[in-house]
Amino acid sequence: MRIAVAGATGNIGTLTVAALERDGHDVVRISRSHGVDLLTGSGLDDALTGVDAVVDVISSPAADPSETVPFFGTCTRNLLDAERRAGVRHHVLLSIAGVHRVEGNAHYAGKREQERLVINDTVPWTIVPATQFHDFPAMVTSWTEKNGAATLAPLLIQPIAPADVADILAELATGTPQGRYTDIAGPDPEDFVDMARRLNEARGHKLKLIPTWSTAFGLEMSGNTMLPSPNARLTPTTFDTWLTQQKKP
Ligand SMILES: NC(=O)c1ccc[n+]([C@@H]2O[C@H](COP(=O)([O-])OP(=O)(O)OC[C@H]3O[C@@H](n4cnc5c(N)ncnc54)[C@H](OP(=O)(O)O)[C@@H]3O)[C@@H](O)[C@H]2O)c1
């Protein structure tokens, strides 16, 4: 099959391209560095020529709903419009487990807008809600790291290995549209602060961790809120197994 990956150069995009190519598919890479800008739509029609399915794993660094909602909204509209013109038969969107349970987070507001547009479009779709990735602590602590210390919320999460996410996206993109897929999650619940500590140790990164709910993740994300639904599809790679693959610089 000919499959386009939007966000092909990102964390999950790179792994999804690799999984699809490993399985013998013809992959089209969509990202600004590959000459396609989803915000303007430039390069999209050419990129989608002959494409059967699209996997959307784009992301935005913005941290305010006044930016995330227009970003995800405009990119998704442009992508779906071009898919209809090109006759694409399946749109696969990577979303976040529990995205409808947490109102206050800016990124989540953008993801809900993406989901809304996908669900209301005529292009057949699959939405894949994933829990946080194993490298999530590195991303979160990088937002506030200063003078050897960083803040982070003491979340309870059930993280998933990025490569396991990519394998599932590749599997679903080559199958029939499923609508909202079951949550996908790693095998074990984890304490987020403890994960950050273990990851920094594995990477040889010295960092003082300051737990607080006064961050991008507030009290509405406490308790079991971030855990996957009971019928989640669990993937094999534990956080500890993934840690053994992390290199010290
Ligand atoms: N982090 C987590 O724990 C987690 C958990 C569940 C779900 N998710 C979801 O997973 C998705 C992927 O995350 P990620 O960490 O893999 O993202 P990422 O590494 O930040 O990659 C983002 C990708 O989007 C592309 N992009 C950004 N703006 C673009 C534009 N205007 N036009 C075309 N491409 C554009 C980037 O390429 P260029 O810069 O070259 O354009 C890049 O390839 C996100 O939507 C996120 O919500 C994340």
mmCIF file of C-alpha atoms and ligand atoms in Angstrom:
data_model
loop_
_atom_site.group_PDB
_atom_site.id
_atom_site.type_symbol
_atom_site.label_atom_id
_atom_site.label_comp_id
_atom_site.label_asym_id
_atom_site.label_seq_id
_atom_site.Cartn_x
_atom_site.Cartn_y
_atom_site.Cartn_z
ATOM 1 C CA MET A 1 0.000 0.000 0.000
ATOM 2 C CA ARG A 2 0.965 3.641 -0.424
ATOM 3 C CA ILE A 3 0.726 5.333 2.981
ATOM 4 C CA ALA A 4 1.495 8.934 3.938
ATOM 5 C CA VAL A 5 2.790 9.767 7.402
ATOM 6 C CA ALA A 6 2.080 13.365 8.471
ATOM 7 C CA GLY A 7 4.723 14.283 11.039
ATOM 8 C CA ALA A 8 7.154 11.799 9.470
ATOM 9 C CA THR A 9 10.236 13.363 11.067
ATOM 10 C CA GLY A 10 8.882 13.363 14.635
ATOM 11 C CA ASN A 11 9.340 10.926 17.504
ATOM 12 C CA ILE A 12 6.453 8.619 16.535
ATOM 13 C CA GLY A 13 6.511 9.563 12.848
ATOM 14 C CA THR A 14 10.083 8.321 12.321
ATOM 15 C CA LEU A 15 9.247 4.980 13.952
ATOM 16 C CA THR A 16 5.960 4.655 12.027
ATOM 17 C CA VAL A 17 7.732 5.244 8.705
ATOM 18 C CA ALA A 18 10.270 2.551 9.691
ATOM 19 C CA ALA A 19 7.529 0.071 10.701
ATOM 20 C CA LEU A 20 5.610 0.593 7.436
ATOM 21 C CA GLU A 21 8.740 0.287 5.283
ATOM 22 C CA ARG A 22 9.815 -2.825 7.215
ATOM 23 C CA ASP A 23 6.455 -4.328 6.208
ATOM 24 C CA GLY A 24 7.027 -3.480 2.538
ATOM 25 C CA HIS A 25 4.797 -0.420 2.135
ATOM 26 C CA ASP A 26 5.483 2.612 -0.012
ATOM 27 C CA VAL A 27 5.715 5.547 2.425
ATOM 28 C CA VAL A 28 5.238 9.245 1.661
ATOM 29 C CA ARG A 29 6.824 11.541 4.249
ATOM 30 C CA ILE A 30 4.879 14.673 5.157
ATOM 31 C CA SER A 31 6.522 17.429 7.207
ATOM 32 C CA ARG A 32 7.808 20.941 6.574
ATOM 33 C CA SER A 33 11.343 19.576 6.201
ATOM 34 C CA HIS A 34 9.979 17.343 3.414
ATOM 35 C CA GLY A 35 8.426 20.355 1.660
ATOM 36 C CA VAL A 36 4.839 19.998 2.904
ATOM 37 C CA ASP A 37 3.339 22.542 5.299
ATOM 38 C CA LEU A 38 0.007 21.478 6.739
ATOM 39 C CA LEU A 39 -0.689 24.989 8.031
ATOM 40 C CA THR A 40 -0.716 26.433 4.502
ATOM 41 C CA GLY A 41 -1.460 23.212 2.602
ATOM 42 C CA SER A 42 1.532 23.797 0.342
ATOM 43 C CA GLY A 43 2.842 20.605 -1.272
ATOM 44 C CA LEU A 44 -0.062 18.508 0.061
ATOM 45 C CA ASP A 45 -1.842 17.641 -3.199
ATOM 46 C CA ASP A 46 1.360 16.356 -4.787
ATOM 47 C CA ALA A 47 2.251 14.378 -1.646
ATOM 48 C CA LEU A 48 -1.115 12.584 -1.523
ATOM 49 C CA THR A 49 -1.167 11.440 -5.148
ATOM 50 C CA GLY A 50 -1.990 7.714 -5.190
ATOM 51 C CA VAL A 51 -2.055 7.483 -1.376
ATOM 52 C CA ASP A 52 -4.402 4.862 0.164
ATOM 53 C CA ALA A 53 -4.125 5.833 3.828
ATOM 54 C CA VAL A 54 -2.758 8.702 5.934
ATOM 55 C CA VAL A 55 -1.350 8.436 9.464
ATOM 56 C CA ASP A 56 -1.439 11.789 11.312
ATOM 57 C CA VAL A 57 1.204 12.099 14.044
ATOM 58 C CA ILE A 58 1.948 15.817 13.811
ATOM 59 C CA SER A 59 2.468 17.858 16.945
ATOM 60 C CA SER A 60 2.860 21.434 18.055
ATOM 61 C CA PRO A 61 5.153 22.845 20.758
ATOM 62 C CA ALA A 62 2.581 25.577 21.581
ATOM 63 C CA ALA A 63 1.349 25.721 25.174
ATOM 64 C CA ASP A 64 -1.722 27.944 24.919
ATOM 65 C CA PRO A 65 -5.180 26.910 23.637
ATOM 66 C CA SER A 66 -5.302 30.108 21.561
ATOM 67 C CA GLU A 67 -2.447 28.555 19.546
ATOM 68 C CA THR A 68 -2.985 24.772 19.831
ATOM 69 C CA VAL A 69 -6.632 24.765 18.701
ATOM 70 C CA PRO A 70 -6.022 26.823 15.512
ATOM 71 C CA PHE A 71 -2.793 24.869 14.808
ATOM 72 C CA PHE A 72 -4.339 21.393 15.016
ATOM 73 C CA GLY A 73 -7.598 22.642 13.480
ATOM 74 C CA THR A 74 -6.009 24.238 10.405
ATOM 75 C CA CYS A 75 -3.560 21.380 9.811
ATOM 76 C CA THR A 76 -6.299 18.755 10.140
ATOM 77 C CA ARG A 77 -8.725 20.657 7.860
ATOM 78 C CA ASN A 78 -6.058 21.088 5.181
ATOM 79 C CA LEU A 79 -5.070 17.426 5.437
ATOM 80 C CA LEU A 80 -8.658 16.092 5.252
ATOM 81 C CA ASP A 81 -9.547 18.449 2.362
ATOM 82 C CA ALA A 82 -6.550 17.172 0.399
ATOM 83 C CA GLU A 83 -7.394 13.552 1.296
ATOM 84 C CA ARG A 84 -10.904 13.959 -0.143
ATOM 85 C CA ARG A 85 -9.460 15.441 -3.352
ATOM 86 C CA ALA A 86 -6.972 12.569 -3.618
ATOM 87 C CA GLY A 87 -9.505 9.808 -2.808
ATOM 88 C CA VAL A 88 -7.672 8.645 0.348
ATOM 89 C CA ARG A 89 -9.691 5.814 1.929
ATOM 90 C CA HIS A 90 -8.445 5.836 5.538
ATOM 91 C CA HIS A 91 -7.300 8.551 7.963
ATOM 92 C CA VAL A 92 -5.555 7.321 11.124
ATOM 93 C CA LEU A 93 -5.129 9.869 13.920
ATOM 94 C CA LEU A 94 -2.905 9.337 16.940
ATOM 95 C CA SER A 95 -4.669 10.862 19.944
ATOM 96 C CA ILE A 96 -4.309 10.683 23.724
ATOM 97 C CA ALA A 97 -6.098 8.385 26.176
ATOM 98 C CA GLY A 98 -8.313 10.422 28.507
ATOM 99 C CA VAL A 99 -8.209 13.527 26.304
ATOM 100 C CA HIS A 100 -11.935 14.105 26.991
ATOM 101 C CA ARG A 101 -11.515 13.776 30.767
ATOM 102 C CA VAL A 102 -9.110 16.734 31.136
ATOM 103 C CA GLU A 103 -10.460 20.174 30.203
ATOM 104 C CA GLY A 104 -7.673 22.557 31.221
ATOM 105 C CA ASN A 105 -4.682 21.366 29.196
ATOM 106 C CA ALA A 106 -3.880 23.374 26.043
ATOM 107 C CA HIS A 107 -2.429 20.470 24.046
ATOM 108 C CA TYR A 108 -5.492 18.371 24.875
ATOM 109 C CA ALA A 109 -7.784 21.152 23.601
ATOM 110 C CA GLY A 110 -5.936 20.999 20.270
ATOM 111 C CA LYS A 111 -6.195 17.203 20.157
ATOM 112 C CA ARG A 112 -9.961 17.360 20.821
ATOM 113 C CA GLU A 113 -10.313 19.763 17.881
ATOM 114 C CA GLN A 114 -8.389 17.300 15.676
ATOM 115 C CA GLU A 115 -10.678 14.455 16.781
ATOM 116 C CA ARG A 116 -13.826 16.551 16.189
ATOM 117 C CA LEU A 117 -12.790 17.350 12.610
ATOM 118 C CA VAL A 118 -11.821 13.747 11.826
ATOM 119 C CA ILE A 119 -15.060 12.315 13.243
ATOM 120 C CA ASN A 120 -17.196 14.782 11.251
ATOM 121 C CA ASP A 121 -15.411 14.231 7.941
ATOM 122 C CA THR A 122 -16.403 11.824 5.161
ATOM 123 C CA VAL A 123 -12.924 10.253 4.964
ATOM 124 C CA PRO A 124 -13.206 6.928 6.851
ATOM 125 C CA TRP A 125 -11.151 7.115 10.034
ATOM 126 C CA THR A 126 -9.519 5.419 12.981
ATOM 127 C CA ILE A 127 -8.632 7.394 16.129
ATOM 128 C CA VAL A 128 -6.004 5.717 18.302
ATOM 129 C CA PRO A 129 -5.883 7.019 21.904
ATOM 130 C CA ALA A 130 -2.438 6.293 23.386
ATOM 131 C CA THR A 131 -1.209 6.811 26.932
ATOM 132 C CA GLN A 132 1.985 8.834 27.567
ATOM 133 C CA PHE A 133 5.166 7.590 25.910
ATOM 134 C CA HIS A 134 8.125 6.155 27.814
ATOM 135 C CA ASP A 135 10.145 9.282 26.937
ATOM 136 C CA PHE A 136 7.434 11.606 28.317
ATOM 137 C CA PRO A 137 9.440 12.451 31.498
ATOM 138 C CA ALA A 138 12.336 13.780 29.394
ATOM 139 C CA MET A 139 9.974 16.015 27.405
ATOM 140 C CA VAL A 140 8.182 17.349 30.495
ATOM 141 C CA THR A 141 11.309 18.068 32.547
ATOM 142 C CA SER A 142 12.908 19.819 29.544
ATOM 143 C CA TRP A 143 10.098 22.425 29.688
ATOM 144 C CA THR A 144 11.220 23.763 33.077
ATOM 145 C CA GLU A 145 14.819 22.578 33.504
ATOM 146 C CA LYS A 146 16.919 25.421 34.907
ATOM 147 C CA ASN A 147 20.024 25.464 37.135
ATOM 148 C CA GLY A 148 19.969 21.666 37.520
ATOM 149 C CA ALA A 149 16.318 21.400 38.662
ATOM 150 C CA ALA A 150 12.942 20.803 37.003
ATOM 151 C CA THR A 151 9.308 20.658 38.122
ATOM 152 C CA LEU A 152 6.861 17.930 37.223
ATOM 153 C CA ALA A 153 3.467 16.682 38.399
ATOM 154 C CA PRO A 154 3.290 13.416 40.395
ATOM 155 C CA LEU A 155 1.071 11.717 37.819
ATOM 156 C CA LEU A 156 -0.038 8.101 37.809
ATOM 157 C CA ILE A 157 0.319 6.907 34.206
ATOM 158 C CA GLN A 158 0.643 3.671 32.245
ATOM 159 C CA PRO A 159 3.295 4.598 29.676
ATOM 160 C CA ILE A 160 3.853 2.953 26.309
ATOM 161 C CA ALA A 161 7.017 2.452 24.248
ATOM 162 C CA PRO A 162 7.159 4.729 21.168
ATOM 163 C CA ALA A 163 8.054 1.765 18.926
ATOM 164 C CA ASP A 164 4.977 -0.145 20.158
ATOM 165 C CA VAL A 165 2.791 2.860 19.271
ATOM 166 C CA ALA A 166 4.346 2.937 15.791
ATOM 167 C CA ASP A 167 3.757 -0.797 15.254
ATOM 168 C CA ILE A 168 0.069 -0.428 16.120
ATOM 169 C CA LEU A 169 -0.328 2.623 13.859
ATOM 170 C CA ALA A 170 1.297 0.709 10.993
ATOM 171 C CA GLU A 171 -0.984 -2.281 11.609
ATOM 172 C CA LEU A 172 -4.147 -0.149 11.751
ATOM 173 C CA ALA A 173 -3.246 1.993 8.721
ATOM 174 C CA THR A 174 -3.054 -1.107 6.557
ATOM 175 C CA GLY A 175 -6.423 -2.434 7.795
ATOM 176 C CA THR A 176 -10.005 -1.243 7.565
ATOM 177 C CA PRO A 177 -11.173 1.935 9.376
ATOM 178 C CA GLN A 178 -12.159 1.178 12.989
ATOM 179 C CA GLY A 179 -13.682 4.439 14.268
ATOM 180 C CA ARG A 180 -12.501 5.114 17.836
ATOM 181 C CA TYR A 181 -10.044 2.348 18.641
ATOM 182 C CA THR A 182 -9.584 1.077 22.182
ATOM 183 C CA ASP A 183 -6.942 2.884 24.303
ATOM 184 C CA ILE A 184 -3.419 1.597 23.767
ATOM 185 C CA ALA A 185 -1.084 1.479 26.782
ATOM 186 C CA GLY A 186 2.060 -0.135 28.108
ATOM 187 C CA PRO A 187 1.923 -3.108 30.476
ATOM 188 C CA ASP A 188 2.395 -1.375 33.878
ATOM 189 C CA PRO A 189 1.184 1.673 35.819
ATOM 190 C CA GLU A 190 4.094 3.918 36.821
ATOM 191 C CA ASP A 191 4.789 6.858 39.138
ATOM 192 C CA PHE A 192 5.801 9.711 36.831
ATOM 193 C CA VAL A 193 8.388 11.285 39.172
ATOM 194 C CA ASP A 194 9.993 7.887 39.716
ATOM 195 C CA MET A 195 10.092 7.342 35.933
ATOM 196 C CA ALA A 196 11.886 10.681 35.490
ATOM 197 C CA ARG A 197 14.408 9.727 38.178
ATOM 198 C CA ARG A 198 15.107 6.323 36.580
ATOM 199 C CA LEU A 199 15.354 7.805 33.079
ATOM 200 C CA ASN A 200 17.802 10.517 34.175
ATOM 201 C CA GLU A 201 19.883 7.884 35.946
ATOM 202 C CA ALA A 202 19.934 5.677 32.819
ATOM 203 C CA ARG A 203 20.955 8.654 30.671
ATOM 204 C CA GLY A 204 23.513 9.914 33.198
ATOM 205 C CA HIS A 205 21.618 13.215 33.501
ATOM 206 C CA LYS A 206 21.868 14.868 36.931
ATOM 207 C CA LEU A 207 18.647 16.734 37.712
ATOM 208 C CA LYS A 208 16.816 17.654 40.905
ATOM 209 C CA LEU A 209 13.111 16.823 40.506
ATOM 210 C CA ILE A 210 10.527 19.021 42.208
ATOM 211 C CA PRO A 211 7.037 17.454 42.346
ATOM 212 C CA THR A 212 4.200 19.970 42.114
ATOM 213 C CA TRP A 213 0.682 20.282 40.715
ATOM 214 C CA SER A 214 1.422 23.873 39.707
ATOM 215 C CA THR A 215 2.569 22.912 36.209
ATOM 216 C CA ALA A 216 1.017 22.339 32.788
ATOM 217 C CA PHE A 217 -0.530 19.259 34.450
ATOM 218 C CA GLY A 218 -2.843 20.318 37.255
ATOM 219 C CA LEU A 219 -4.876 18.489 39.883
ATOM 220 C CA GLU A 220 -7.510 17.498 37.316
ATOM 221 C CA MET A 221 -4.909 14.985 36.054
ATOM 222 C CA SER A 222 -4.457 13.357 39.477
ATOM 223 C CA GLY A 223 -5.821 10.018 40.692
ATOM 224 C CA ASN A 224 -6.703 7.473 37.987
ATOM 225 C CA THR A 225 -7.510 10.137 35.349
ATOM 226 C CA MET A 226 -4.527 9.374 33.137
ATOM 227 C CA LEU A 227 -4.838 5.589 33.256
ATOM 228 C CA PRO A 228 -6.175 3.740 30.190
ATOM 229 C CA SER A 229 -9.675 2.273 29.995
ATOM 230 C CA PRO A 230 -10.077 -1.265 31.436
ATOM 231 C CA ASN A 231 -10.378 -2.783 27.924
ATOM 232 C CA ALA A 232 -7.127 -1.154 26.711
ATOM 233 C CA ARG A 233 -4.835 -2.979 24.300
ATOM 234 C CA LEU A 234 -1.624 -3.500 26.281
ATOM 235 C CA THR A 235 1.728 -3.561 24.524
ATOM 236 C CA PRO A 236 4.748 -5.654 25.561
ATOM 237 C CA THR A 237 7.612 -3.230 26.246
ATOM 238 C CA THR A 238 7.914 -2.252 29.909
ATOM 239 C CA PHE A 239 9.481 1.048 30.958
ATOM 240 C CA ASP A 240 12.399 -0.891 32.478
ATOM 241 C CA THR A 241 13.051 -2.784 29.228
ATOM 242 C CA TRP A 242 12.943 0.472 27.272
ATOM 243 C CA LEU A 243 15.325 2.039 29.842
ATOM 244 C CA THR A 244 17.949 -0.600 29.157
ATOM 245 C CA GLN A 245 18.033 0.681 25.552
ATOM 246 C CA GLN A 246 18.819 4.271 26.672
ATOM 247 C CA LYS A 247 22.411 5.365 26.246
ATOM 248 C CA LYS A 248 24.481 7.489 28.578
ATOM 249 C CA PRO A 249 25.886 10.459 26.588
HETATM 250 N N1 LIG B 1 4.165 12.547 24.132
HETATM 251 C C1 LIG B 1 3.265 11.697 24.573
HETATM 252 O O1 LIG B 1 3.423 11.087 25.650
HETATM 253 C C2 LIG B 1 2.009 11.435 23.733
HETATM 254 C C3 LIG B 1 1.060 10.498 24.187
HETATM 255 C C4 LIG B 1 -0.057 10.209 23.387
HETATM 256 C C5 LIG B 1 -0.206 10.853 22.159
HETATM 257 N N2 LIG B 1 0.709 11.781 21.764
HETATM 258 C C6 LIG B 1 0.535 12.431 20.453
HETATM 259 O O2 LIG B 1 1.520 11.954 19.558
HETATM 260 C C7 LIG B 1 1.622 12.871 18.476
HETATM 261 C C8 LIG B 1 3.040 12.839 17.943
HETATM 262 O O3 LIG B 1 3.924 13.317 18.948
HETATM 263 P P1 LIG B 1 5.501 13.338 18.705
HETATM 264 O O4 LIG B 1 6.129 13.531 20.030
HETATM 265 O O5 LIG B 1 5.909 12.184 17.833
HETATM 266 O O6 LIG B 1 5.641 14.700 17.870
HETATM 267 P P2 LIG B 1 7.005 15.429 17.446
HETATM 268 O O7 LIG B 1 8.177 14.565 17.687
HETATM 269 O O8 LIG B 1 6.981 16.803 18.036
HETATM 270 O O9 LIG B 1 6.845 15.554 15.859
HETATM 271 C C9 LIG B 1 5.978 16.485 15.279
HETATM 272 C C10 LIG B 1 5.963 16.311 13.765
HETATM 273 O O10 LIG B 1 5.006 17.237 13.214
HETATM 274 C C11 LIG B 1 5.606 17.860 12.090
HETATM 275 N N3 LIG B 1 4.988 19.167 11.884
HETATM 276 C C12 LIG B 1 4.873 20.186 12.789
HETATM 277 N N4 LIG B 1 4.286 21.244 12.200
HETATM 278 C C13 LIG B 1 4.011 20.889 10.921
HETATM 279 C C14 LIG B 1 3.422 21.556 9.809
HETATM 280 N N5 LIG B 1 2.975 22.826 9.885
HETATM 281 N N6 LIG B 1 3.304 20.893 8.629
HETATM 282 C C15 LIG B 1 3.777 19.623 8.511
HETATM 283 N N7 LIG B 1 4.323 18.917 9.533
HETATM 284 C C16 LIG B 1 4.454 19.559 10.724
HETATM 285 C C17 LIG B 1 7.099 17.953 12.441
HETATM 286 O O11 LIG B 1 7.917 18.064 11.301
HETATM 287 P P3 LIG B 1 8.542 19.465 10.765
HETATM 288 O O12 LIG B 1 8.977 20.242 11.978
HETATM 289 O O13 LIG B 1 9.633 19.063 9.839
HETATM 290 O O14 LIG B 1 7.429 20.138 10.036
HETATM 291 C C18 LIG B 1 7.305 16.579 13.091
HETATM 292 O O15 LIG B 1 7.530 15.610 12.093
HETATM 293 C C19 LIG B 1 1.113 14.214 19.004
HETATM 294 O O16 LIG B 1 -0.017 14.619 18.271
HETATM 295 C C20 LIG B 1 0.745 13.947 20.463
HETATM 296 O O17 LIG B 1 -0.447 14.577 20.855
HETATM 297 C C21 LIG B 1 1.815 12.079 22.515
#
